[in-house]
Amino acid sequence: MAIPAMGTPIEDVSAERCVPCSPGLLIDRGEVELLTAQLKAMADQTRLQIVHLIDRSPTGELCVCDLTESLDLAQPTVSRHLKILTTAGLLRREQRGTWAWFSIRWDALRELRKRAFPQGADCSSF
């Protein structure tokens, strides 16, 4: 309780009580593990840059060589990040000869948003 210089309480909220209400059901354990893996995959500066670069690409896809040049990182480092994003189901990988091309799995991102943030799923679409 805050007490002003005059010694009189500004507001007495001690009589108010918290009334518990159920916010709903918890996320299923298997589903929460998948959501956590996907969110962790996105929660990295390099991987977020990779997704951004692919999204901004005119064709909606990029080759590993494009990403290594743009990020100024070694190919094994970029490949490791791409594997994490692909394993999490957020990127699609297509082998074309020697090179692998990657595109965003928009359906997976929409599903992630819908499952992780169900109240906000109706706000806008991807």
PDB file of N, CA, C and O in Angstrom, residues 52-119:
ATOM      1  N   HIS A  52      13.920 -15.161 -42.952  1.00  0.00           N
ATOM      2  CA  HIS A  52      13.658 -13.842 -43.541  1.00  0.00           C
ATOM      3  C   HIS A  52      14.189 -13.766 -44.979  1.00  0.00           C
ATOM      4  O   HIS A  52      13.495 -13.282 -45.877  1.00  0.00           O
ATOM      5  N   LEU A  53      15.406 -14.247 -45.191  1.00  0.00           N
ATOM      6  CA  LEU A  53      15.985 -14.219 -46.536  1.00  0.00           C
ATOM      7  C   LEU A  53      15.171 -15.061 -47.513  1.00  0.00           C
ATOM      8  O   LEU A  53      14.931 -14.653 -48.652  1.00  0.00           O
ATOM      9  N   ILE A  54      14.748 -16.230 -47.080  1.00  0.00           N
ATOM     10  CA  ILE A  54      13.933 -17.084 -47.952  1.00  0.00           C
ATOM     11  C   ILE A  54      12.604 -16.404 -48.256  1.00  0.00           C
ATOM     12  O   ILE A  54      12.138 -16.396 -49.396  1.00  0.00           O
ATOM     13  N   ASP A  55      12.001 -15.810 -47.240  1.00  0.00           N
ATOM     14  CA  ASP A  55      10.725 -15.117 -47.426  1.00  0.00           C
ATOM     15  C   ASP A  55      10.858 -13.964 -48.423  1.00  0.00           C
ATOM     16  O   ASP A  55       9.965 -13.725 -49.230  1.00  0.00           O
ATOM     17  N   ARG A  56      11.979 -13.254 -48.384  1.00  0.00           N
ATOM     18  CA  ARG A  56      12.182 -12.097 -49.259  1.00  0.00           C
ATOM     19  C   ARG A  56      12.666 -12.471 -50.659  1.00  0.00           C
ATOM     20  O   ARG A  56      12.720 -11.623 -51.537  1.00  0.00           O
ATOM     21  N   SER A  57      12.996 -13.732 -50.853  1.00  0.00           N
ATOM     22  CA  SER A  57      13.476 -14.176 -52.156  1.00  0.00           C
ATOM     23  C   SER A  57      12.344 -14.084 -53.178  1.00  0.00           C
ATOM     24  O   SER A  57      11.207 -14.468 -52.894  1.00  0.00           O
ATOM     25  N   PRO A  58      12.624 -13.593 -54.392  1.00  0.00           N
ATOM     26  CA  PRO A  58      11.577 -13.459 -55.415  1.00  0.00           C
ATOM     27  C   PRO A  58      10.883 -14.777 -55.759  1.00  0.00           C
ATOM     28  O   PRO A  58       9.705 -14.794 -56.068  1.00  0.00           O
ATOM     29  N   THR A  59      11.609 -15.879 -55.656  1.00  0.00           N
ATOM     30  CA  THR A  59      11.021 -17.185 -55.989  1.00  0.00           C
ATOM     31  C   THR A  59      10.481 -17.914 -54.763  1.00  0.00           C
ATOM     32  O   THR A  59       9.883 -18.975 -54.894  1.00  0.00           O
ATOM     33  N   GLY A  60      10.728 -17.374 -53.575  1.00  0.00           N
ATOM     34  CA  GLY A  60      10.264 -18.022 -52.356  1.00  0.00           C
ATOM     35  C   GLY A  60      11.120 -19.206 -51.944  1.00  0.00           C
ATOM     36  O   GLY A  60      10.734 -19.998 -51.091  1.00  0.00           O
ATOM     37  N   GLU A  61      12.293 -19.315 -52.525  1.00  0.00           N
ATOM     38  CA  GLU A  61      13.218 -20.393 -52.178  1.00  0.00           C
ATOM     39  C   GLU A  61      14.639 -19.909 -52.394  1.00  0.00           C
ATOM     40  O   GLU A  61      14.888 -18.989 -53.175  1.00  0.00           O
ATOM     41  N   LEU A  62      15.568 -20.518 -51.654  1.00  0.00           N
ATOM     42  CA  LEU A  62      16.980 -20.191 -51.820  1.00  0.00           C
ATOM     43  C   LEU A  62      17.814 -21.455 -51.719  1.00  0.00           C
ATOM     44  O   LEU A  62      17.450 -22.404 -51.019  1.00  0.00           O
ATOM     45  N   CYS A  63      18.931 -21.417 -52.398  1.00  0.00           N
ATOM     46  CA  CYS A  63      19.910 -22.494 -52.375  1.00  0.00           C
ATOM     47  C   CYS A  63      20.854 -22.254 -51.195  1.00  0.00           C
ATOM     48  O   CYS A  63      21.033 -21.110 -50.760  1.00  0.00           O
ATOM     49  N   VAL A  64      21.453 -23.311 -50.711  1.00  0.00           N
ATOM     50  CA  VAL A  64      22.421 -23.172 -49.624  1.00  0.00           C
ATOM     51  C   VAL A  64      23.506 -22.167 -49.999  1.00  0.00           C
ATOM     52  O   VAL A  64      23.913 -21.344 -49.173  1.00  0.00           O
ATOM     53  N   CYS A  65      23.958 -22.203 -51.251  1.00  0.00           N
ATOM     54  CA  CYS A  65      25.031 -21.289 -51.665  1.00  0.00           C
ATOM     55  C   CYS A  65      24.582 -19.829 -51.562  1.00  0.00           C
ATOM     56  O   CYS A  65      25.389 -18.956 -51.231  1.00  0.00           O
ATOM     57  N   ASP A  66      23.308 -19.548 -51.837  1.00  0.00           N
ATOM     58  CA  ASP A  66      22.792 -18.181 -51.696  1.00  0.00           C
ATOM     59  C   ASP A  66      22.847 -17.740 -50.235  1.00  0.00           C
ATOM     60  O   ASP A  66      23.186 -16.597 -49.922  1.00  0.00           O
ATOM     61  N   LEU A  67      22.492 -18.653 -49.356  1.00  0.00           N
ATOM     62  CA  LEU A  67      22.449 -18.331 -47.933  1.00  0.00           C
ATOM     63  C   LEU A  67      23.846 -18.137 -47.349  1.00  0.00           C
ATOM     64  O   LEU A  67      24.057 -17.227 -46.549  1.00  0.00           O
ATOM     65  N   THR A  68      24.788 -18.982 -47.745  1.00  0.00           N
ATOM     66  CA  THR A  68      26.151 -18.826 -47.213  1.00  0.00           C
ATOM     67  C   THR A  68      26.732 -17.481 -47.612  1.00  0.00           C
ATOM     68  O   THR A  68      27.378 -16.815 -46.804  1.00  0.00           O
ATOM     69  N   GLU A  69      26.461 -17.061 -48.838  1.00  0.00           N
ATOM     70  CA  GLU A  69      26.974 -15.767 -49.309  1.00  0.00           C
ATOM     71  C   GLU A  69      26.297 -14.611 -48.572  1.00  0.00           C
ATOM     72  O   GLU A  69      26.957 -13.687 -48.104  1.00  0.00           O
ATOM     73  N   SER A  70      24.975 -14.680 -48.444  1.00  0.00           N
ATOM     74  CA  SER A  70      24.231 -13.590 -47.786  1.00  0.00           C
ATOM     75  C   SER A  70      24.584 -13.467 -46.315  1.00  0.00           C
ATOM     76  O   SER A  70      24.681 -12.362 -45.777  1.00  0.00           O
ATOM     77  N   LEU A  71      24.745 -14.598 -45.642  1.00  0.00           N
ATOM     78  CA  LEU A  71      25.009 -14.588 -44.204  1.00  0.00           C
ATOM     79  C   LEU A  71      26.491 -14.471 -43.871  1.00  0.00           C
ATOM     80  O   LEU A  71      26.843 -14.267 -42.710  1.00  0.00           O
ATOM     81  N   ASP A  72      27.339 -14.632 -44.891  1.00  0.00           N
ATOM     82  CA  ASP A  72      28.781 -14.615 -44.700  1.00  0.00           C
ATOM     83  C   ASP A  72      29.203 -15.654 -43.657  1.00  0.00           C
ATOM     84  O   ASP A  72      29.968 -15.376 -42.736  1.00  0.00           O
ATOM     85  N   LEU A  73      28.645 -16.866 -43.819  1.00  0.00           N
ATOM     86  CA  LEU A  73      28.962 -17.988 -42.937  1.00  0.00           C
ATOM     87  C   LEU A  73      29.427 -19.166 -43.775  1.00  0.00           C
ATOM     88  O   LEU A  73      29.100 -19.267 -44.955  1.00  0.00           O
ATOM     89  N   ALA A  74      30.151 -20.069 -43.157  1.00  0.00           N
ATOM     90  CA  ALA A  74      30.613 -21.267 -43.845  1.00  0.00           C
ATOM     91  C   ALA A  74      29.426 -22.181 -44.154  1.00  0.00           C
ATOM     92  O   ALA A  74      28.436 -22.206 -43.415  1.00  0.00           O
ATOM     93  N   GLN A  75      29.547 -22.940 -45.235  1.00  0.00           N
ATOM     94  CA  GLN A  75      28.465 -23.830 -45.666  1.00  0.00           C
ATOM     95  C   GLN A  75      28.062 -24.829 -44.580  1.00  0.00           C
ATOM     96  O   GLN A  75      26.862 -25.028 -44.354  1.00  0.00           O
ATOM     97  N   PRO A  76      28.992 -25.449 -43.840  1.00  0.00           N
ATOM     98  CA  PRO A  76      28.564 -26.384 -42.790  1.00  0.00           C
ATOM     99  C   PRO A  76      27.728 -25.710 -41.694  1.00  0.00           C
ATOM    100  O   PRO A  76      26.785 -26.297 -41.168  1.00  0.00           O
ATOM    101  N   THR A  77      28.060 -24.474 -41.375  1.00  0.00           N
ATOM    102  CA  THR A  77      27.305 -23.731 -40.353  1.00  0.00           C
ATOM    103  C   THR A  77      25.883 -23.462 -40.836  1.00  0.00           C
ATOM    104  O   THR A  77      24.913 -23.685 -40.108  1.00  0.00           O
ATOM    105  N   VAL A  78      25.755 -22.992 -42.066  1.00  0.00           N
ATOM    106  CA  VAL A  78      24.429 -22.722 -42.639  1.00  0.00           C
ATOM    107  C   VAL A  78      23.642 -24.024 -42.741  1.00  0.00           C
ATOM    108  O   VAL A  78      22.452 -24.070 -42.400  1.00  0.00           O
ATOM    109  N   SER A  79      24.290 -25.085 -43.174  1.00  0.00           N
ATOM    110  CA  SER A  79      23.612 -26.382 -43.298  1.00  0.00           C
ATOM    111  C   SER A  79      23.087 -26.876 -41.952  1.00  0.00           C
ATOM    112  O   SER A  79      21.998 -27.447 -41.876  1.00  0.00           O
ATOM    113  N   ARG A  80      23.848 -26.646 -40.888  1.00  0.00           N
ATOM    114  CA  ARG A  80      23.405 -27.052 -39.545  1.00  0.00           C
ATOM    115  C   ARG A  80      22.132 -26.296 -39.160  1.00  0.00           C
ATOM    116  O   ARG A  80      21.165 -26.886 -38.671  1.00  0.00           O
ATOM    117  N   HIS A  81      22.109 -24.999 -39.422  1.00  0.00           N
ATOM    118  CA  HIS A  81      20.923 -24.202 -39.111  1.00  0.00           C
ATOM    119  C   HIS A  81      19.726 -24.641 -39.969  1.00  0.00           C
ATOM    120  O   HIS A  81      18.598 -24.726 -39.479  1.00  0.00           O
ATOM    121  N   LEU A  82      19.982 -24.909 -41.238  1.00  0.00           N
ATOM    122  CA  LEU A  82      18.907 -25.372 -42.125  1.00  0.00           C
ATOM    123  C   LEU A  82      18.350 -26.718 -41.679  1.00  0.00           C
ATOM    124  O   LEU A  82      17.147 -26.949 -41.762  1.00  0.00           O
ATOM    125  N   LYS A  83      19.222 -27.587 -41.206  1.00  0.00           N
ATOM    126  CA  LYS A  83      18.764 -28.890 -40.725  1.00  0.00           C
ATOM    127  C   LYS A  83      17.848 -28.727 -39.513  1.00  0.00           C
ATOM    128  O   LYS A  83      16.822 -29.406 -39.403  1.00  0.00           O
ATOM    129  N   ILE A  84      18.182 -27.828 -38.617  1.00  0.00           N
ATOM    130  CA  ILE A  84      17.340 -27.578 -37.434  1.00  0.00           C
ATOM    131  C   ILE A  84      15.963 -27.085 -37.862  1.00  0.00           C
ATOM    132  O   ILE A  84      14.935 -27.561 -37.376  1.00  0.00           O
ATOM    133  N   LEU A  85      15.924 -26.135 -38.785  1.00  0.00           N
ATOM    134  CA  LEU A  85      14.643 -25.595 -39.267  1.00  0.00           C
ATOM    135  C   LEU A  85      13.842 -26.649 -40.032  1.00  0.00           C
ATOM    136  O   LEU A  85      12.617 -26.717 -39.905  1.00  0.00           O
ATOM    137  N   THR A  86      14.535 -27.477 -40.811  1.00  0.00           N
ATOM    138  CA  THR A  86      13.855 -28.517 -41.580  1.00  0.00           C
ATOM    139  C   THR A  86      13.337 -29.617 -40.657  1.00  0.00           C
ATOM    140  O   THR A  86      12.199 -30.079 -40.804  1.00  0.00           O
ATOM    141  N   THR A  87      14.154 -30.035 -39.691  1.00  0.00           N
ATOM    142  CA  THR A  87      13.740 -31.062 -38.732  1.00  0.00           C
ATOM    143  C   THR A  87      12.537 -30.594 -37.919  1.00  0.00           C
ATOM    144  O   THR A  87      11.650 -31.386 -37.603  1.00  0.00           O
ATOM    145  N   ALA A  88      12.484 -29.301 -37.615  1.00  0.00           N
ATOM    146  CA  ALA A  88      11.339 -28.739 -36.874  1.00  0.00           C
ATOM    147  C   ALA A  88      10.103 -28.637 -37.764  1.00  0.00           C
ATOM    148  O   ALA A  88       9.020 -28.320 -37.285  1.00  0.00           O
ATOM    149  N   GLY A  89      10.265 -28.910 -39.057  1.00  0.00           N
ATOM    150  CA  GLY A  89       9.134 -28.882 -39.983  1.00  0.00           C
ATOM    151  C   GLY A  89       8.802 -27.511 -40.524  1.00  0.00           C
ATOM    152  O   GLY A  89       7.745 -27.316 -41.118  1.00  0.00           O
ATOM    153  N   LEU A  90       9.693 -26.540 -40.352  1.00  0.00           N
ATOM    154  CA  LEU A  90       9.406 -25.171 -40.761  1.00  0.00           C
ATOM    155  C   LEU A  90       9.898 -24.844 -42.170  1.00  0.00           C
ATOM    156  O   LEU A  90       9.435 -23.882 -42.771  1.00  0.00           O
ATOM    157  N   LEU A  91      10.845 -25.636 -42.670  1.00  0.00           N
ATOM    158  CA  LEU A  91      11.335 -25.452 -44.028  1.00  0.00           C
ATOM    159  C   LEU A  91      11.150 -26.738 -44.831  1.00  0.00           C
ATOM    160  O   LEU A  91      11.180 -27.832 -44.273  1.00  0.00           O
ATOM    161  N   ARG A  92      11.018 -26.572 -46.122  1.00  0.00           N
ATOM    162  CA  ARG A  92      10.948 -27.696 -47.067  1.00  0.00           C
ATOM    163  C   ARG A  92      12.293 -27.744 -47.788  1.00  0.00           C
ATOM    164  O   ARG A  92      12.809 -26.710 -48.212  1.00  0.00           O
ATOM    165  N   ARG A  93      12.856 -28.931 -47.915  1.00  0.00           N
ATOM    166  CA  ARG A  93      14.152 -29.113 -48.584  1.00  0.00           C
ATOM    167  C   ARG A  93      13.937 -29.890 -49.869  1.00  0.00           C
ATOM    168  O   ARG A  93      13.275 -30.917 -49.873  1.00  0.00           O
ATOM    169  N   GLU A  94      14.529 -29.385 -50.954  1.00  0.00           N
ATOM    170  CA  GLU A  94      14.440 -30.073 -52.234  1.00  0.00           C
ATOM    171  C   GLU A  94      15.846 -30.185 -52.815  1.00  0.00           C
ATOM    172  O   GLU A  94      16.527 -29.173 -53.003  1.00  0.00           O
ATOM    173  N   GLN A  95      16.277 -31.396 -53.083  1.00  0.00           N
ATOM    174  CA  GLN A  95      17.605 -31.632 -53.655  1.00  0.00           C
ATOM    175  C   GLN A  95      17.543 -31.463 -55.170  1.00  0.00           C
ATOM    176  O   GLN A  95      16.707 -32.065 -55.836  1.00  0.00           O
ATOM    177  N   ARG A  96      18.414 -30.623 -55.706  1.00  0.00           N
ATOM    178  CA  ARG A  96      18.525 -30.416 -57.155  1.00  0.00           C
ATOM    179  C   ARG A  96      19.994 -30.569 -57.523  1.00  0.00           C
ATOM    180  O   ARG A  96      20.774 -29.635 -57.383  1.00  0.00           O
ATOM    181  N   GLY A  97      20.330 -31.753 -57.990  1.00  0.00           N
ATOM    182  CA  GLY A  97      21.722 -32.025 -58.304  1.00  0.00           C
ATOM    183  C   GLY A  97      22.564 -31.979 -57.051  1.00  0.00           C
ATOM    184  O   GLY A  97      22.273 -32.632 -56.062  1.00  0.00           O
ATOM    185  N   THR A  98      23.595 -31.149 -57.070  1.00  0.00           N
ATOM    186  CA  THR A  98      24.510 -31.036 -55.935  1.00  0.00           C
ATOM    187  C   THR A  98      23.940 -30.182 -54.811  1.00  0.00           C
ATOM    188  O   THR A  98      24.284 -30.372 -53.650  1.00  0.00           O
ATOM    189  N   TRP A  99      23.048 -29.256 -55.142  1.00  0.00           N
ATOM    190  CA  TRP A  99      22.607 -28.260 -54.173  1.00  0.00           C
ATOM    191  C   TRP A  99      21.222 -28.559 -53.619  1.00  0.00           C
ATOM    192  O   TRP A  99      20.364 -29.121 -54.297  1.00  0.00           O
ATOM    193  N   ALA A 100      21.032 -28.132 -52.385  1.00  0.00           N
ATOM    194  CA  ALA A 100      19.722 -28.240 -51.745  1.00  0.00           C
ATOM    195  C   ALA A 100      19.068 -26.862 -51.741  1.00  0.00           C
ATOM    196  O   ALA A 100      19.717 -25.852 -51.462  1.00  0.00           O
ATOM    197  N   TRP A 101      17.797 -26.834 -52.075  1.00  0.00           N
ATOM    198  CA  TRP A 101      17.016 -25.606 -52.094  1.00  0.00           C
ATOM    199  C   TRP A 101      16.001 -25.657 -50.964  1.00  0.00           C
ATOM    200  O   TRP A 101      15.418 -26.707 -50.689  1.00  0.00           O
ATOM    201  N   PHE A 102      15.759 -24.522 -50.346  1.00  0.00           N
ATOM    202  CA  PHE A 102      14.877 -24.471 -49.183  1.00  0.00           C
ATOM    203  C   PHE A 102      13.782 -23.437 -49.387  1.00  0.00           C
ATOM    204  O   PHE A 102      14.019 -22.358 -49.927  1.00  0.00           O
ATOM    205  N   SER A 103      12.583 -23.800 -48.934  1.00  0.00           N
ATOM    206  CA  SER A 103      11.441 -22.888 -48.964  1.00  0.00           C
ATOM    207  C   SER A 103      10.706 -23.002 -47.635  1.00  0.00           C
ATOM    208  O   SER A 103      10.847 -23.992 -46.904  1.00  0.00           O
ATOM    209  N   ILE A 104       9.938 -21.988 -47.335  1.00  0.00           N
ATOM    210  CA  ILE A 104       9.197 -21.943 -46.066  1.00  0.00           C
ATOM    211  C   ILE A 104       7.941 -22.799 -46.176  1.00  0.00           C
ATOM    212  O   ILE A 104       7.224 -22.738 -47.169  1.00  0.00           O
ATOM    213  N   ARG A 105       7.684 -23.566 -45.156  1.00  0.00           N
ATOM    214  CA  ARG A 105       6.438 -24.330 -45.079  1.00  0.00           C
ATOM    215  C   ARG A 105       5.410 -23.446 -44.354  1.00  0.00           C
ATOM    216  O   ARG A 105       5.285 -23.463 -43.144  1.00  0.00           O
ATOM    217  N   TRP A 106       4.705 -22.634 -45.137  1.00  0.00           N
ATOM    218  CA  TRP A 106       3.743 -21.685 -44.571  1.00  0.00           C
ATOM    219  C   TRP A 106       2.647 -22.393 -43.801  1.00  0.00           C
ATOM    220  O   TRP A 106       2.171 -21.879 -42.780  1.00  0.00           O
ATOM    221  N   ASP A 107       2.253 -23.568 -44.255  1.00  0.00           N
ATOM    222  CA  ASP A 107       1.229 -24.326 -43.535  1.00  0.00           C
ATOM    223  C   ASP A 107       1.706 -24.665 -42.125  1.00  0.00           C
ATOM    224  O   ASP A 107       0.941 -24.589 -41.164  1.00  0.00           O
ATOM    225  N   ALA A 108       2.982 -25.007 -41.978  1.00  0.00           N
ATOM    226  CA  ALA A 108       3.535 -25.335 -40.662  1.00  0.00           C
ATOM    227  C   ALA A 108       3.584 -24.100 -39.770  1.00  0.00           C
ATOM    228  O   ALA A 108       3.292 -24.176 -38.573  1.00  0.00           O
ATOM    229  N   LEU A 109       3.957 -22.948 -40.341  1.00  0.00           N
ATOM    230  CA  LEU A 109       3.978 -21.724 -39.542  1.00  0.00           C
ATOM    231  C   LEU A 109       2.576 -21.306 -39.111  1.00  0.00           C
ATOM    232  O   LEU A 109       2.372 -20.855 -37.985  1.00  0.00           O
ATOM    233  N   ARG A 110       1.609 -21.454 -40.002  1.00  0.00           N
ATOM    234  CA  ARG A 110       0.219 -21.130 -39.634  1.00  0.00           C
ATOM    235  C   ARG A 110      -0.263 -22.063 -38.521  1.00  0.00           C
ATOM    236  O   ARG A 110      -0.898 -21.623 -37.563  1.00  0.00           O
ATOM    237  N   GLU A 111       0.071 -23.336 -38.642  1.00  0.00           N
ATOM    238  CA  GLU A 111      -0.334 -24.313 -37.630  1.00  0.00           C
ATOM    239  C   GLU A 111       0.354 -24.033 -36.296  1.00  0.00           C
ATOM    240  O   GLU A 111      -0.270 -24.132 -35.244  1.00  0.00           O
ATOM    241  N   LEU A 112       1.619 -23.667 -36.345  1.00  0.00           N
ATOM    242  CA  LEU A 112       2.345 -23.311 -35.122  1.00  0.00           C
ATOM    243  C   LEU A 112       1.668 -22.138 -34.435  1.00  0.00           C
ATOM    244  O   LEU A 112       1.424 -22.159 -33.232  1.00  0.00           O
ATOM    245  N   ARG A 113       1.363 -21.128 -35.199  1.00  0.00           N
ATOM    246  CA  ARG A 113       0.694 -19.955 -34.634  1.00  0.00           C
ATOM    247  C   ARG A 113      -0.663 -20.324 -34.044  1.00  0.00           C
ATOM    248  O   ARG A 113      -1.016 -19.894 -32.944  1.00  0.00           O
ATOM    249  N   LYS A 114      -1.412 -21.138 -34.760  1.00  0.00           N
ATOM    250  CA  LYS A 114      -2.755 -21.529 -34.313  1.00  0.00           C
ATOM    251  C   LYS A 114      -2.700 -22.343 -33.021  1.00  0.00           C
ATOM    252  O   LYS A 114      -3.494 -22.121 -32.110  1.00  0.00           O
ATOM    253  N   ARG A 115      -1.735 -23.263 -32.935  1.00  0.00           N
ATOM    254  CA  ARG A 115      -1.651 -24.117 -31.743  1.00  0.00           C
ATOM    255  C   ARG A 115      -1.018 -23.393 -30.564  1.00  0.00           C
ATOM    256  O   ARG A 115      -1.440 -23.574 -29.429  1.00  0.00           O
ATOM    257  N   ALA A 116       0.002 -22.581 -30.821  1.00  0.00           N
ATOM    258  CA  ALA A 116       0.692 -21.899 -29.725  1.00  0.00           C
ATOM    259  C   ALA A 116      -0.081 -20.697 -29.205  1.00  0.00           C
ATOM    260  O   ALA A 116      -0.047 -20.391 -28.013  1.00  0.00           O
ATOM    261  N   PHE A 117      -0.779 -20.004 -30.114  1.00  0.00           N
ATOM    262  CA  PHE A 117      -1.492 -18.777 -29.750  1.00  0.00           C
ATOM    263  C   PHE A 117      -2.910 -18.818 -30.310  1.00  0.00           C
ATOM    264  O   PHE A 117      -3.249 -18.056 -31.220  1.00  0.00           O
ATOM    265  N   PRO A 118      -3.752 -19.699 -29.789  1.00  0.00           N
ATOM    266  CA  PRO A 118      -5.087 -19.878 -30.364  1.00  0.00           C
ATOM    267  C   PRO A 118      -5.961 -18.626 -30.341  1.00  0.00           C
ATOM    268  O   PRO A 118      -6.751 -18.423 -31.259  1.00  0.00           O
ATOM    269  N   GLN A 119      -5.817 -17.774 -29.356  1.00  0.00           N
ATOM    270  CA  GLN A 119      -6.633 -16.558 -29.294  1.00  0.00           C
ATOM    271  C   GLN A 119      -6.273 -15.594 -30.413  1.00  0.00           C
ATOM    272  O   GLN A 119      -7.110 -14.882 -30.930  1.00  0.00           O
TER     273      GLN A 119
END
